PDB file of C-alpha atoms in Angstrom:
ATOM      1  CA  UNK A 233       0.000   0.000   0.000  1.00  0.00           C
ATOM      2  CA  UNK A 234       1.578   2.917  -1.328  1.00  0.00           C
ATOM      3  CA  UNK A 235       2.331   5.481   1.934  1.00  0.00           C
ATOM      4  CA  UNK A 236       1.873   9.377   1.929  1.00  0.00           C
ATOM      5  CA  UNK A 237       2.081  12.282   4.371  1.00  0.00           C
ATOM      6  CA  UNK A 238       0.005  15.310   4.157  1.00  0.00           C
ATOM      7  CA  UNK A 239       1.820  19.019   5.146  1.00  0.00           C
ATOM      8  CA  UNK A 240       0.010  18.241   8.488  1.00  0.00           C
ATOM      9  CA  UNK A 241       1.667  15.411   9.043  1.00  0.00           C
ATOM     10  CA  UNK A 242      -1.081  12.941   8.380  1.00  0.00           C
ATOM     11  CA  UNK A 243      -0.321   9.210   6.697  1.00  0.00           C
ATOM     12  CA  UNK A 244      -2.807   8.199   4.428  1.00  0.00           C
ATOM     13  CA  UNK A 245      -3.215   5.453   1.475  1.00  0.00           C
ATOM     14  CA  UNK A 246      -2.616   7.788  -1.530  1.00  0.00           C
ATOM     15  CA  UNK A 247      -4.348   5.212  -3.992  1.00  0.00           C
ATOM     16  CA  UNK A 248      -7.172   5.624  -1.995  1.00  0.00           C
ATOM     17  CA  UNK A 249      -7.272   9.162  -1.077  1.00  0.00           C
ATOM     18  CA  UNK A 250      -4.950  10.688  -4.177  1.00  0.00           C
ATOM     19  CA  UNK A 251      -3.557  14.051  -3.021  1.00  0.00           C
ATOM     20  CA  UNK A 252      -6.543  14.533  -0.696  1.00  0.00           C
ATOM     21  CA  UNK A 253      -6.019  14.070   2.458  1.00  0.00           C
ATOM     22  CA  UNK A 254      -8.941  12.454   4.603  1.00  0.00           C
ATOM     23  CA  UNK A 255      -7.884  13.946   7.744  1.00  0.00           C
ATOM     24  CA  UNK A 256      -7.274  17.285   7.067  1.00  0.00           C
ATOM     25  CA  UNK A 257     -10.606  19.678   7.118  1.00  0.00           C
ATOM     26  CA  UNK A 258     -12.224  20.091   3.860  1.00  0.00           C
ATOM     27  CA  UNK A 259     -12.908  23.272   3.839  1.00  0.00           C
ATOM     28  CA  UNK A 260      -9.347  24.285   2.464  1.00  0.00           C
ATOM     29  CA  UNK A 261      -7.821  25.761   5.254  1.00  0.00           C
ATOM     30  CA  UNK A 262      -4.852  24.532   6.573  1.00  0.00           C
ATOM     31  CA  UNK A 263      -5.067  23.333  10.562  1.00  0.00           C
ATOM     32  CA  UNK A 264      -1.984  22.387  11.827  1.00  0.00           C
ATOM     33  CA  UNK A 265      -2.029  19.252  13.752  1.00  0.00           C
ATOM     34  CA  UNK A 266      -1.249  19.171  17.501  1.00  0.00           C
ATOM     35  CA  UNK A 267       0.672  15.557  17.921  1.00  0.00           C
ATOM     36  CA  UNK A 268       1.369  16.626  21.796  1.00  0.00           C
ATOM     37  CA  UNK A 269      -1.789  15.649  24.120  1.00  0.00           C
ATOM     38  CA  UNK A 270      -2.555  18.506  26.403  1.00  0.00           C
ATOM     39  CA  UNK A 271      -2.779  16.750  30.572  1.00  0.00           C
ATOM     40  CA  UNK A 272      -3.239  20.047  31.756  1.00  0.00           C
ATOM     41  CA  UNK A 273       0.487  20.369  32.805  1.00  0.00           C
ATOM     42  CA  UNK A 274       3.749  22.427  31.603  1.00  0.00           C
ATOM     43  CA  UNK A 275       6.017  20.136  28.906  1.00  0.00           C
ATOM     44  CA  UNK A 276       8.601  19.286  31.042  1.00  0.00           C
ATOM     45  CA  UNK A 277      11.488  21.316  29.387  1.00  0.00           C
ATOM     46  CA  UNK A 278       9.003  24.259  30.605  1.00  0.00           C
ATOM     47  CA  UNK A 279       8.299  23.964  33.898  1.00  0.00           C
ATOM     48  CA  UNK A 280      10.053  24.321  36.903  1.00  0.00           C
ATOM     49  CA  UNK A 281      11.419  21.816  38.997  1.00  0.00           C
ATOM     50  CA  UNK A 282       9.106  22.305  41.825  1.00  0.00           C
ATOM     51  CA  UNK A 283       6.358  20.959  39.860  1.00  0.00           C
ATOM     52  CA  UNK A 284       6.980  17.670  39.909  1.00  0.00           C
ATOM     53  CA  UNK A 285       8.495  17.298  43.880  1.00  0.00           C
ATOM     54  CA  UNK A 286       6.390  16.052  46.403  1.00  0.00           C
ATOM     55  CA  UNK A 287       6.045  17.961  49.088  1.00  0.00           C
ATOM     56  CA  UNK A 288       5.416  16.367  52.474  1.00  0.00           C
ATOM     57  CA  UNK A 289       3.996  18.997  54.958  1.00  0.00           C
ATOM     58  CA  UNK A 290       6.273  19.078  58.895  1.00  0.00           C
ATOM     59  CA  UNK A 291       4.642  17.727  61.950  1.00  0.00           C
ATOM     60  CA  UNK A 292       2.692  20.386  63.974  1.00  0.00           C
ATOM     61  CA  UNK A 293       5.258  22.638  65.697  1.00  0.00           C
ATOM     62  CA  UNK A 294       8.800  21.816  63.077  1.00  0.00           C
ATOM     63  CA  UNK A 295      10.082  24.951  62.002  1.00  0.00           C
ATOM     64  CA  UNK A 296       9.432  24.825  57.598  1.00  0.00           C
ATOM     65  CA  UNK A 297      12.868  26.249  56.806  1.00  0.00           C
ATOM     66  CA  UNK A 298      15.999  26.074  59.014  1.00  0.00           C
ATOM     67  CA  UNK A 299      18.862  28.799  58.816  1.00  0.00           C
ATOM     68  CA  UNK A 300      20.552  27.101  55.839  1.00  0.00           C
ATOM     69  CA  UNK A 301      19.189  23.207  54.410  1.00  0.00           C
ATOM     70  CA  UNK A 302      15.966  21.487  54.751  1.00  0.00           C
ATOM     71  CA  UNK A 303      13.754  21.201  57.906  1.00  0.00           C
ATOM     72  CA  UNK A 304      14.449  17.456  58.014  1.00  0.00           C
ATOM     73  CA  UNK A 305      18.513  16.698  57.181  1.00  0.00           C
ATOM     74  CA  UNK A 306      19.336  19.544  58.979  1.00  0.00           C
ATOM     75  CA  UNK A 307      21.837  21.885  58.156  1.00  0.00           C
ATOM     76  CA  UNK A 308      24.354  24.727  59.442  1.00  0.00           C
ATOM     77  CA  UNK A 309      23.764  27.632  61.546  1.00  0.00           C
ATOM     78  CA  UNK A 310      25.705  30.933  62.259  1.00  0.00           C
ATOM     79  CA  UNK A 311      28.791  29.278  63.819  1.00  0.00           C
ATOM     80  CA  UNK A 312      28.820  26.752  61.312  1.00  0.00           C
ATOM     81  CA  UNK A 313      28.161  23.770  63.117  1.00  0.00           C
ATOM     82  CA  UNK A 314      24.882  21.664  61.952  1.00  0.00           C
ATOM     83  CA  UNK A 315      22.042  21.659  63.353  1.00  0.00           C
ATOM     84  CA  UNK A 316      18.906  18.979  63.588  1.00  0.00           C
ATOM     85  CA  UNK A 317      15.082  19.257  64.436  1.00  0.00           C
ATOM     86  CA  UNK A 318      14.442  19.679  68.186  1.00  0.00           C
ATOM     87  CA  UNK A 319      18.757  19.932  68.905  1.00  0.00           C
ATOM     88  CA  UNK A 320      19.278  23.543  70.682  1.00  0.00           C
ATOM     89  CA  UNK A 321      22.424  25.229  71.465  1.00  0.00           C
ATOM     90  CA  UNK A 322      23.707  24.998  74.012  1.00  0.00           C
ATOM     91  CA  UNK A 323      23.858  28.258  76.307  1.00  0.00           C
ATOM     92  CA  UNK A 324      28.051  27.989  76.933  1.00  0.00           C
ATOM     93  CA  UNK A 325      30.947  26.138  75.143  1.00  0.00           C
ATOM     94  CA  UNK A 326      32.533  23.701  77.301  1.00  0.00           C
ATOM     95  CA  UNK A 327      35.799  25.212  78.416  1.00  0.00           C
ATOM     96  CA  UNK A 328      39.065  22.950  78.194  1.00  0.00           C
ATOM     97  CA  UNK A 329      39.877  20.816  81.315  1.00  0.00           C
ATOM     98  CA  UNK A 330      38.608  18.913  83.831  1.00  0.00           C
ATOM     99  CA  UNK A 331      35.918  20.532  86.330  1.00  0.00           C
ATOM    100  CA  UNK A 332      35.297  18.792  89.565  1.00  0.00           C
ATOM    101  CA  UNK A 333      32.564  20.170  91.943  1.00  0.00           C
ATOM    102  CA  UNK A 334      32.054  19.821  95.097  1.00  0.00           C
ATOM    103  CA  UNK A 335      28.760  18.085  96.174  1.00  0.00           C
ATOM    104  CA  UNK A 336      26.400  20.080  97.932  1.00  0.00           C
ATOM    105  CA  UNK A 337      26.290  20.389 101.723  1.00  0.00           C
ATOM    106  CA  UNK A 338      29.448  17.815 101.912  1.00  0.00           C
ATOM    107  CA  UNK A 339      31.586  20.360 104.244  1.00  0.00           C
ATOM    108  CA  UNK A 340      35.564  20.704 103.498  1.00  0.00           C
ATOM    109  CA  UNK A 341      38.298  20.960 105.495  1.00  0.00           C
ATOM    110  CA  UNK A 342      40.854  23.519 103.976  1.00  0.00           C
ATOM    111  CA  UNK A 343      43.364  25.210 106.260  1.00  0.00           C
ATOM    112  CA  UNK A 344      42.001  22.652 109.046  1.00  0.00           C
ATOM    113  CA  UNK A 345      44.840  20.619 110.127  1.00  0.00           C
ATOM    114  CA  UNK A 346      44.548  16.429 110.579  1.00  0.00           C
ATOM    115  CA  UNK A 347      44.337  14.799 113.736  1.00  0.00           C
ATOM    116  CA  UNK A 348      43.044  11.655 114.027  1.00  0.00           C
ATOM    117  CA  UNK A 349      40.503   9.177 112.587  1.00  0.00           C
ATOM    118  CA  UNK A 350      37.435   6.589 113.148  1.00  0.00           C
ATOM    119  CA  UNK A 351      38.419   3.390 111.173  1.00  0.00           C
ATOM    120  CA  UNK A 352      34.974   0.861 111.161  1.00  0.00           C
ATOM    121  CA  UNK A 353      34.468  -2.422 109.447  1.00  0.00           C
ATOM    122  CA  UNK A 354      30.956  -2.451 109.136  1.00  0.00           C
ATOM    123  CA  UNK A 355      30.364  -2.660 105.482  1.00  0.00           C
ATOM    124  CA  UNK A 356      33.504  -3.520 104.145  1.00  0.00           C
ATOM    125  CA  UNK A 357      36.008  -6.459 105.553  1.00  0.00           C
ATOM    126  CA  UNK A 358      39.070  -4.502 104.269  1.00  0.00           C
ATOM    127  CA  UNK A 359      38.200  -0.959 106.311  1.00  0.00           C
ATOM    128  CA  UNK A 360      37.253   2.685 105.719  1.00  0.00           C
ATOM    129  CA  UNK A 361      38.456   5.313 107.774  1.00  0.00           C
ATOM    130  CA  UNK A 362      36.889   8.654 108.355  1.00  0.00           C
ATOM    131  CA  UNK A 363      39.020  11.626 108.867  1.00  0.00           C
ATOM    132  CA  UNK A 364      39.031  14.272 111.520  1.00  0.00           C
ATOM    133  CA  UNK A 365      40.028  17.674 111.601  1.00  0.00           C
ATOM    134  CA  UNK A 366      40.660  20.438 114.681  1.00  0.00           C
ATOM    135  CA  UNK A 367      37.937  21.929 115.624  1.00  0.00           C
ATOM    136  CA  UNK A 368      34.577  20.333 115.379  1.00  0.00           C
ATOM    137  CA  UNK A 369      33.473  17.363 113.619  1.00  0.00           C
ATOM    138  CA  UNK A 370      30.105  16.437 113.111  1.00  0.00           C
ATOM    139  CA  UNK A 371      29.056  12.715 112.520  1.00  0.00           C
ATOM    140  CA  UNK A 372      25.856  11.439 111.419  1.00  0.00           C
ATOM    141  CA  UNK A 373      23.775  10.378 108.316  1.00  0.00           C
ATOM    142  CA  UNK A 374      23.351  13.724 106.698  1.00  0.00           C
ATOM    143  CA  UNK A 375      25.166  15.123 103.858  1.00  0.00           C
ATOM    144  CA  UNK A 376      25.755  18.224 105.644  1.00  0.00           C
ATOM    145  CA  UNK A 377      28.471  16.489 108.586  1.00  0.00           C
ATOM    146  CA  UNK A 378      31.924  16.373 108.245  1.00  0.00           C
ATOM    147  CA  UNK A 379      31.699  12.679 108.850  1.00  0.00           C
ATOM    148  CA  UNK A 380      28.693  11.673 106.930  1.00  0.00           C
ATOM    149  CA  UNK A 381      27.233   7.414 107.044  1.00  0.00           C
ATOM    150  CA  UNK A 382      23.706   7.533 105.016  1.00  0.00           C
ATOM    151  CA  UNK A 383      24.055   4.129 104.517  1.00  0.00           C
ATOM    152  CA  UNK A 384      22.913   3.805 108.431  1.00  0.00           C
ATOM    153  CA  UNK A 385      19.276   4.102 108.939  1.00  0.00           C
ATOM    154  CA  UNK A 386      19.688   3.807 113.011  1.00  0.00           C
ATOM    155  CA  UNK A 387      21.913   6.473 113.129  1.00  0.00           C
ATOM    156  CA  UNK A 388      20.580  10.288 113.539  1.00  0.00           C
ATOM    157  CA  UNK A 389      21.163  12.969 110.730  1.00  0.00           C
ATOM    158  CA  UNK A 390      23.307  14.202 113.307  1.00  0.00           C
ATOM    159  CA  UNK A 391      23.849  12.049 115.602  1.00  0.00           C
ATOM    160  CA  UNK A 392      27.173  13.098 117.570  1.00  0.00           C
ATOM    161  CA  UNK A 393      29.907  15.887 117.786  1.00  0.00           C
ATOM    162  CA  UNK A 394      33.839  15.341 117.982  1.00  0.00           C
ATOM    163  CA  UNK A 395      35.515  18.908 119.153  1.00  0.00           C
ATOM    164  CA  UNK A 396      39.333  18.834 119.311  1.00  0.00           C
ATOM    165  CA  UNK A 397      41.497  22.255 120.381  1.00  0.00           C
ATOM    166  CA  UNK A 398      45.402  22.329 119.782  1.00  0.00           C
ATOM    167  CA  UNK A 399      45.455  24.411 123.255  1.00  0.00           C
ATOM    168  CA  UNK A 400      45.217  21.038 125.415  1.00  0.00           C
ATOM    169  CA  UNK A 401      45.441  18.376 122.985  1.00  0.00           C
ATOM    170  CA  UNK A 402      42.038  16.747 124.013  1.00  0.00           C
ATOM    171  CA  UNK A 403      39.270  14.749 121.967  1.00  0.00           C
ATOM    172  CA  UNK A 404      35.981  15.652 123.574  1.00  0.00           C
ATOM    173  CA  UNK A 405      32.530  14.278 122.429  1.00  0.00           C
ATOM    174  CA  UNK A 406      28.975  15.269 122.605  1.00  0.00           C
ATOM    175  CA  UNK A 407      25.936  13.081 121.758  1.00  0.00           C
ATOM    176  CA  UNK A 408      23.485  15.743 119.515  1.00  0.00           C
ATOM    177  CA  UNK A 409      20.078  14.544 121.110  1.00  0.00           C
ATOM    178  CA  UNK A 410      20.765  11.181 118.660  1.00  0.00           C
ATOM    179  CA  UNK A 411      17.338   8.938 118.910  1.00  0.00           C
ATOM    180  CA  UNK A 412      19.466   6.002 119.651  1.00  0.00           C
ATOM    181  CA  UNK A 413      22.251   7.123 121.719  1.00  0.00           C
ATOM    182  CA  UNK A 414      25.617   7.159 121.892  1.00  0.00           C
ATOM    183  CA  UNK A 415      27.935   4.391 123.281  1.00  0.00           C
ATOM    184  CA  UNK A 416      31.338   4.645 124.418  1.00  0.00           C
ATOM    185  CA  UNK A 417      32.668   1.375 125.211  1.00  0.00           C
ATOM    186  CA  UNK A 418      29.605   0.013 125.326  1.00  0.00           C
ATOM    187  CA  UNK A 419      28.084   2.237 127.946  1.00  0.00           C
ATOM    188  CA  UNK A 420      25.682   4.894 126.544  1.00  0.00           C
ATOM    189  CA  UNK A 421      27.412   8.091 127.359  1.00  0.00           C
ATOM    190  CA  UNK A 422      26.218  12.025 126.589  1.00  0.00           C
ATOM    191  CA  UNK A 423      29.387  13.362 126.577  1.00  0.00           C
ATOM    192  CA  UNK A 424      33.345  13.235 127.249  1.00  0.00           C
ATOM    193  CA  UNK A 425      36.425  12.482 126.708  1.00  0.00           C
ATOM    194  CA  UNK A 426      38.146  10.304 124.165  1.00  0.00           C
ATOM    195  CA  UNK A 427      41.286   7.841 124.454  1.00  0.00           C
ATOM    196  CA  UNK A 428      43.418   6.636 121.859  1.00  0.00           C
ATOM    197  CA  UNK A 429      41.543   3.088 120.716  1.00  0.00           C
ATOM    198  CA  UNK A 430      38.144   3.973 122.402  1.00  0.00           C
ATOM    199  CA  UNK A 431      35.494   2.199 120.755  1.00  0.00           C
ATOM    200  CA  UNK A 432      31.911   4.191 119.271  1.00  0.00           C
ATOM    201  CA  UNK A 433      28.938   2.742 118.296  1.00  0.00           C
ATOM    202  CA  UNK A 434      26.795   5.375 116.962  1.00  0.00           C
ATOM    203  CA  UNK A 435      23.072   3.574 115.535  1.00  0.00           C
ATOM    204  CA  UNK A 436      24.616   0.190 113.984  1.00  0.00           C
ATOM    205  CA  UNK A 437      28.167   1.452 113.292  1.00  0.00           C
ATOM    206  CA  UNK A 438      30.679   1.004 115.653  1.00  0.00           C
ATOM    207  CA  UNK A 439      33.570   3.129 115.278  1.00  0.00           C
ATOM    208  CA  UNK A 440      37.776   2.769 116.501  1.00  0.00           C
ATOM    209  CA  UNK A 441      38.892   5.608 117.232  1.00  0.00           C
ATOM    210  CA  UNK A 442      42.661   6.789 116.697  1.00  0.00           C
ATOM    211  CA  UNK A 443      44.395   9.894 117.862  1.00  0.00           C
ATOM    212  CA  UNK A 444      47.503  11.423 115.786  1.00  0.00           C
ATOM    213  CA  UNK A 445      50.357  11.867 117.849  1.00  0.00           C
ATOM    214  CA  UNK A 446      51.318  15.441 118.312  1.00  0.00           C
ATOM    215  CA  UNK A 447      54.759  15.882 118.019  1.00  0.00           C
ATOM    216  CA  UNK A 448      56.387  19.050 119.865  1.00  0.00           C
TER     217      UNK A 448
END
C-alpha cells in the first residue's frame, strides 16, 4: 500500500485518497495538527522543577525552613556547626579541662589541720576510715556532717559531735540529742572524753577511734 504524508503530518493510502487528504478539514484551510496531548500540565522542558516534587507537609510545631538546608537533614547555623530538628544550642561552650565540683552540703576541710581518725568495718572487711580535723566534727547520716554514714538508717542525721582544740590536745565528744544514743565502750554516754583506741557505736556502726600523735 503505497504510503503518503500530508503538510500536516497525516499518513494516508494515496491510492485511496490521491492528493486529498482524509484527515485534514475540507474546507481548504490549513489546521496544523497538535501531535502533543494537552494533561493540563507544563512540557517538562518548561516547567520548573518544583512541579513535579512532592512535598510532604512538617509535623505540627517543626520549624518549615531552618537557617541554611531542609527542615528534616538539617543543616548549618551561624557558627557553622549543623544543626537537627528539636537539637538547641547549648547556652556555653565547654571550656578545656577537667571541672570537679564539690557536692552540695558535703563540708571541706581547707586550712584545718589532721588529727586523728574513726576506722569501722561495718560494710567492708578490708576498712574505711573517716578523717578528723581540729575543731569540730560532726558525725551522722546527713550530707551536711563532716563525717557523713547515710548508709545507716539507726543512726541520727546528726547524731554526735567530735571537738578537738590544739590548746590542750584533748578529743571531747557530745551526743546531739541522737534517737538512739551514743555508746562509748559500750556504755551509753552524753558526753566526754576520748582515748586513743576507744570504741563508738553510733546507731549500727561502731567506730575505733585513733588519735595522731602530736609531736612538739
Amino acid at each position: 500500500m503505497p504510503k503518503k504524508t500530508c503538510p500536516n503530518g497525516h499518513i494516508y493510502d494515496s491510492n485511496i485518497y490521491g492528493d486529498e487528504c482524509p484527515l485534514c478539514p475540507k474546507d481548504g484551510n490549513s489546521t496544523q495538527f497538535n501531535s502533543k496531548q494537552d494533561f493540563g500540565m507544563p512540557p517538562f522542558d518548561q516547567a520548573p522543577d518544583s512541579a513535579y516534587r512532592t512535598r510532604v507537609a512538617p509535623p505540627a510545631g517543626m520549624p518549615q525552613q531552618g537557617a541554611m538546608g531542609s527542615p528534616v537533614m538539617g543543616g548549618m547555623d551561624a557558627a557553622g556547626e549543623t544543626r537537627f530538628p528539636g537539637q538547641q544550642q547549648s547556652a556555653q561552650r565547654p571550656v578545656n579541662g577537667t571541672i570537679i565540683r564539690q557536692p552540695k552540703g558535703v563540708p571541706t576541710a581547707q586550712g584545718r589541720k589532721l588529727v586523728g581518725f574513726l576506722v569501722t568495718y561495718n560494710r567492708d572487711p578490708l576498712g574505711k576510715s573517716y578523717n578528723i580535723y581540729e575543731g569540730k566534727n560532726f558525725i551522722g547520716r546527713d550530707r551536711s556532717c563532716d563525717i557523713c554514714v547515710p548508709e545507716d538508717k539507726q543512726m541520727s542525721g546528726r547524731h554526735m559531735s567530735l571537738l578537738y582544740r590544739n590548746v590542750d590536745n584533748k578529743f571531747k565528744y557530745r551526743d546531739e540529742q541522737s534517737s538512739n544514743g551514743t555508746f562509748v565502750n559500750k556504755e551509753l554516754s552524753d558526753e566526754g572524753e576520748l582515748k586513743n583506741y576507744d570504741i563508738i557505736r553510733l546507731g549500727s556502726t561502731v567506730f575505733i577511734f585513733i588519735a595522731i600523735p602530736q609531736i612538739g
